[in-house]
PDB file of C-alpha atoms and ligand atoms in Angstrom:
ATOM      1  CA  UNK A   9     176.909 -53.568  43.316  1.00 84.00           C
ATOM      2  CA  UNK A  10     177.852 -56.838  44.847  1.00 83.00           C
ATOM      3  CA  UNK A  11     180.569 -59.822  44.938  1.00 85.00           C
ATOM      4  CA  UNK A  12     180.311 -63.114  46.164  1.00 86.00           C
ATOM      5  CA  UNK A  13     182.822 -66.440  47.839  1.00 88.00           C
ATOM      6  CA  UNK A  14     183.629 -67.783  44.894  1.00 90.00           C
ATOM      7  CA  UNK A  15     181.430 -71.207  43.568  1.00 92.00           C
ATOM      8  CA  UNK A  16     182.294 -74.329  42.793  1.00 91.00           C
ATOM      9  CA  UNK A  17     179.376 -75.273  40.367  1.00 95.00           C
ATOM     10  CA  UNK A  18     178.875 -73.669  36.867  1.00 95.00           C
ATOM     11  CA  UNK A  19     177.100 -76.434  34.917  1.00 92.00           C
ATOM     12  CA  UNK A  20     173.574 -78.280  35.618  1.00 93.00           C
ATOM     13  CA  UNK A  21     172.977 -80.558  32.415  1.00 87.00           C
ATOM     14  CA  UNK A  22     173.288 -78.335  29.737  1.00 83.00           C
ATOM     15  CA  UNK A  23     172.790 -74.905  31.414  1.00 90.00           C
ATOM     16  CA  UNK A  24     176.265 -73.352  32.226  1.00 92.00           C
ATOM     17  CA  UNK A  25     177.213 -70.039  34.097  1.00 96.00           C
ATOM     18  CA  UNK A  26     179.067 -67.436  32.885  1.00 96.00           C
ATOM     19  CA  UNK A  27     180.242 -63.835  33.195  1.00 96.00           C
ATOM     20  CA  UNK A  28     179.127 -62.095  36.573  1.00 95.00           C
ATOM     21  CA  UNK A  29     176.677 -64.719  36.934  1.00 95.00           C
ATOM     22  CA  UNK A  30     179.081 -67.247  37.327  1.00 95.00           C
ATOM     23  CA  UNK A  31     181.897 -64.870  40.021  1.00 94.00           C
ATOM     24  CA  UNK A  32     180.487 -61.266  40.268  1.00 93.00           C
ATOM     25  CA  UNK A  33     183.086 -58.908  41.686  1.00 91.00           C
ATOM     26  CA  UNK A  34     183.001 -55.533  42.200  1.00 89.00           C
ATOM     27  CA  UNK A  35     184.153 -53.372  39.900  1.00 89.00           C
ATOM     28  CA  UNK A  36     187.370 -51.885  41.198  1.00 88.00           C
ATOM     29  CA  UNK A  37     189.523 -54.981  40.128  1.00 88.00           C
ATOM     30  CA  UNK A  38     188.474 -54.126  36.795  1.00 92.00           C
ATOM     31  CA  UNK A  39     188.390 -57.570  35.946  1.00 93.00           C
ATOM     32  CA  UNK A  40     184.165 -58.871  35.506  1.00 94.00           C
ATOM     33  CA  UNK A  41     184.192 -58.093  31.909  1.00 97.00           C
ATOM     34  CA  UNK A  42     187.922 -59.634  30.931  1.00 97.00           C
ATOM     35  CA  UNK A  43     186.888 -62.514  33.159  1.00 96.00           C
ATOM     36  CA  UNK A  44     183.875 -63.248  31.314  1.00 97.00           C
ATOM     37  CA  UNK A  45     185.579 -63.143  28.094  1.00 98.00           C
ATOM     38  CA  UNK A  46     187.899 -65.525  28.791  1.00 97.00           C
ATOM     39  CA  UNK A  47     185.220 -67.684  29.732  1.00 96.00           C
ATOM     40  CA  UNK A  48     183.205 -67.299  26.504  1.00 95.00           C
ATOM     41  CA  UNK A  49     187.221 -68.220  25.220  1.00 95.00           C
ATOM     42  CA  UNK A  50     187.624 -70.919  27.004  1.00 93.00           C
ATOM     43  CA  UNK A  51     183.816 -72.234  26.631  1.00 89.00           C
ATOM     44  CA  UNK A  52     184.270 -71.941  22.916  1.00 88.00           C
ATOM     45  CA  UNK A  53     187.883 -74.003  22.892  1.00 88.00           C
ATOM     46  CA  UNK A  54     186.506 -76.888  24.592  1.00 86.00           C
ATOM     47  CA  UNK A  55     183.328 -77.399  22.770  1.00 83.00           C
ATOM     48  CA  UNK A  56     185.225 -77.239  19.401  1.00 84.00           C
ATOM     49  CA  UNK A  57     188.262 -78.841  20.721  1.00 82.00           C
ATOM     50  CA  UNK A  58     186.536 -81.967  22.538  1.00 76.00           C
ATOM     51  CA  UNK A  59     183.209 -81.611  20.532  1.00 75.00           C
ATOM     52  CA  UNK A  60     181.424 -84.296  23.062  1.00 66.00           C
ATOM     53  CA  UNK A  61     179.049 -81.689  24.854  1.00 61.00           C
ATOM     54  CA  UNK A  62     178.776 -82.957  28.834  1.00 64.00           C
ATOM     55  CA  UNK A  63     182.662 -83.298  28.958  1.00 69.00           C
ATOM     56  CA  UNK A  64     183.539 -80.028  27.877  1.00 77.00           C
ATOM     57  CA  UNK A  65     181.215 -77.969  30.113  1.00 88.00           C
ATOM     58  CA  UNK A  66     183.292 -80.356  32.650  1.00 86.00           C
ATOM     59  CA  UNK A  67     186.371 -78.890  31.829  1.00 87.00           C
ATOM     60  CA  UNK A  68     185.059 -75.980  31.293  1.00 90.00           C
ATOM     61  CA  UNK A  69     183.775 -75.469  34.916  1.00 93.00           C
ATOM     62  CA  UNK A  70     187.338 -77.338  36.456  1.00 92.00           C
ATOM     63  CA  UNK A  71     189.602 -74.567  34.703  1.00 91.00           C
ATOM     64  CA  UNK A  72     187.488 -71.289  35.288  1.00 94.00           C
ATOM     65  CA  UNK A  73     186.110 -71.798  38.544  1.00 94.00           C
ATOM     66  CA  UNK A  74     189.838 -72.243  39.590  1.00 92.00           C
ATOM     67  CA  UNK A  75     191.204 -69.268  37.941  1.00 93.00           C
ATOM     68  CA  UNK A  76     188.187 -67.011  38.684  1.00 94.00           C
ATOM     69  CA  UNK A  77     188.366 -67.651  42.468  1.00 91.00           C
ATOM     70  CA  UNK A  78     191.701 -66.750  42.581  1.00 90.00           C
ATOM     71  CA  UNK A  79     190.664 -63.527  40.384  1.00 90.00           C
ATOM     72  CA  UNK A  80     188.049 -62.918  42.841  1.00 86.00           C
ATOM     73  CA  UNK A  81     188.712 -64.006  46.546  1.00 77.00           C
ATOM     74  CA  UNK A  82     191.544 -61.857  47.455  1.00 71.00           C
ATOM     75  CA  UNK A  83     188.954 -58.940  47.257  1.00 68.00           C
ATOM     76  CA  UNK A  84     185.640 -60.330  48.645  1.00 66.00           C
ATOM     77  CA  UNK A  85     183.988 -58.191  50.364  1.00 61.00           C
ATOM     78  CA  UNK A  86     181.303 -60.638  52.716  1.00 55.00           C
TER      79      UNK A  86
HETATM   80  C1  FAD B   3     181.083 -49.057  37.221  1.00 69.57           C
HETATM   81  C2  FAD B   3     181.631 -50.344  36.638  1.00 69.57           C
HETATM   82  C3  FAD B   3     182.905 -50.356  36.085  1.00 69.57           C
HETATM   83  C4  FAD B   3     183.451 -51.540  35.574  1.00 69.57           C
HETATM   84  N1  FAD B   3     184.720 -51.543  35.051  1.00 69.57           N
HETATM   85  C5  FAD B   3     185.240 -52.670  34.540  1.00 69.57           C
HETATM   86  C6  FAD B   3     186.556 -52.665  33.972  1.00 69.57           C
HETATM   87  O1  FAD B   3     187.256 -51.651  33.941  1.00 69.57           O
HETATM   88  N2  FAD B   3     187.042 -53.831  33.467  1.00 69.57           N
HETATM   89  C7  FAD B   3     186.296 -54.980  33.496  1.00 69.57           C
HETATM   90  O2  FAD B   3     186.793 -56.021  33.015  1.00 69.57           O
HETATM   91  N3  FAD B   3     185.058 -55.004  34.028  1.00 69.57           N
HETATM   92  C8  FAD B   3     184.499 -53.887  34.541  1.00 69.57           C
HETATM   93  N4  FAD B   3     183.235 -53.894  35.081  1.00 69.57           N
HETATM   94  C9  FAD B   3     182.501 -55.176  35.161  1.00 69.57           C
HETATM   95  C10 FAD B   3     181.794 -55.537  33.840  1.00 69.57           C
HETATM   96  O3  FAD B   3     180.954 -54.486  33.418  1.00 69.57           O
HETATM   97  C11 FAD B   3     180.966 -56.805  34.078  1.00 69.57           C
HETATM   98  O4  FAD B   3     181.748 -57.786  34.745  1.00 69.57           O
HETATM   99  C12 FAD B   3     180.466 -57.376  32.754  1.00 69.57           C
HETATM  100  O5  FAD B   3     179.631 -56.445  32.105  1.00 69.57           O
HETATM  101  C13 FAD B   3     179.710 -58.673  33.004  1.00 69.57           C
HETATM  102  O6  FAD B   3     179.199 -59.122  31.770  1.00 69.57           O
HETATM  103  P1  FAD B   3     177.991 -60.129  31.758  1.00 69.57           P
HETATM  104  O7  FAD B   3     177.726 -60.377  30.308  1.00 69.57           O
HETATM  105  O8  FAD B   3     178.282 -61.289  32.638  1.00 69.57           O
HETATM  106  O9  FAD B   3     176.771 -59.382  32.432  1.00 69.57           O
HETATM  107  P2  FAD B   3     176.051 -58.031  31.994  1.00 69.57           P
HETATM  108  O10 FAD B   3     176.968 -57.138  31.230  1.00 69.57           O
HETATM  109  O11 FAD B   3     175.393 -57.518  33.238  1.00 69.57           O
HETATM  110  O12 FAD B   3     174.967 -58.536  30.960  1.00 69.57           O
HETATM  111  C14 FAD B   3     173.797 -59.198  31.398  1.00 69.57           C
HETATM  112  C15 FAD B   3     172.687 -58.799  30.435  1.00 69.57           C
HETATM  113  O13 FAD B   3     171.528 -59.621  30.700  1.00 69.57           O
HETATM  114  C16 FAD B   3     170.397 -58.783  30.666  1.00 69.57           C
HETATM  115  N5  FAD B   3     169.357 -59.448  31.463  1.00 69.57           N
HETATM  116  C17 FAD B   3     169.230 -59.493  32.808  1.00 69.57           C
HETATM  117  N6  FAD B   3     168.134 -60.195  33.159  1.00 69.57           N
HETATM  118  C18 FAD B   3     167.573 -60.610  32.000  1.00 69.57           C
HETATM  119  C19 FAD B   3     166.418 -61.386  31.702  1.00 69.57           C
HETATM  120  N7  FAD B   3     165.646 -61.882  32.663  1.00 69.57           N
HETATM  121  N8  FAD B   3     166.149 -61.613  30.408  1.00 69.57           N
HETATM  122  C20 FAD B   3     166.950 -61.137  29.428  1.00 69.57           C
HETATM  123  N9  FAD B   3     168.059 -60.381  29.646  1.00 69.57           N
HETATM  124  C21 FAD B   3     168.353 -60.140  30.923  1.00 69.57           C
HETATM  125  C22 FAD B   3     170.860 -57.447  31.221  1.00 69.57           C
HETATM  126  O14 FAD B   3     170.025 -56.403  30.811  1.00 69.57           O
HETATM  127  C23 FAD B   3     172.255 -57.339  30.603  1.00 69.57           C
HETATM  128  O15 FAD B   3     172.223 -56.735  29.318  1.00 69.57           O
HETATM  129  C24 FAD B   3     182.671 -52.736  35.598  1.00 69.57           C
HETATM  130  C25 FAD B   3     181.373 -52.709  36.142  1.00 69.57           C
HETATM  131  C26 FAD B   3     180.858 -51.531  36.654  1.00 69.57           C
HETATM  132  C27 FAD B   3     179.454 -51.533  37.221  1.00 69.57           C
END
């Protein structure tokens, strides 16, 4: 079981990160699985909201990125 400093980059082209690939924690903050469903929430809002592909994996990496880190860092262990 690991964790990891939070990342800044999700998205190269059309390959995106998410779930513990994207911010692995470890398990006691109980939050790797709720995380990554509100990614696969938030992926799925901006594709069908903004439709264009490129600019919602954008947004997609601006929003969770922030809100995972602060999720994550308070509790990284390295
Ligand atoms: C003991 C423990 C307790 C936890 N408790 C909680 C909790 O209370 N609340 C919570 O929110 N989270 C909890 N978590 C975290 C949660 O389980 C994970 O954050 C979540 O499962 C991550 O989902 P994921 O889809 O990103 O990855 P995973 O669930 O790891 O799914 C990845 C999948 O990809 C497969 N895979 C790997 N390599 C390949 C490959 N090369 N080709 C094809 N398939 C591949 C794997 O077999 C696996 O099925 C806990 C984790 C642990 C270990």
């Amino acid at each position: 079981m690991y964790d990891r400093p939070p990342i800044t980059r999700w998205v190269a082209g059309r390959m995106v990160l998410t779930g513990d690939a994207a911010h692995p924690m470890l398990q006691y903050l109980a939050q790797g699985a709720c995380q990554a469903g509100e990614d696969a929430h938030a992926l799925a809002g901006h594709a069908e909201r903004l439709g264009e592909r490129d600019l919602a994996l954008e947004e997609y990496e601006s929003d969770r990125t922030a809100r995972t880190a602060r999720v994550v860092a308070p509790a990284v262990t390295r």
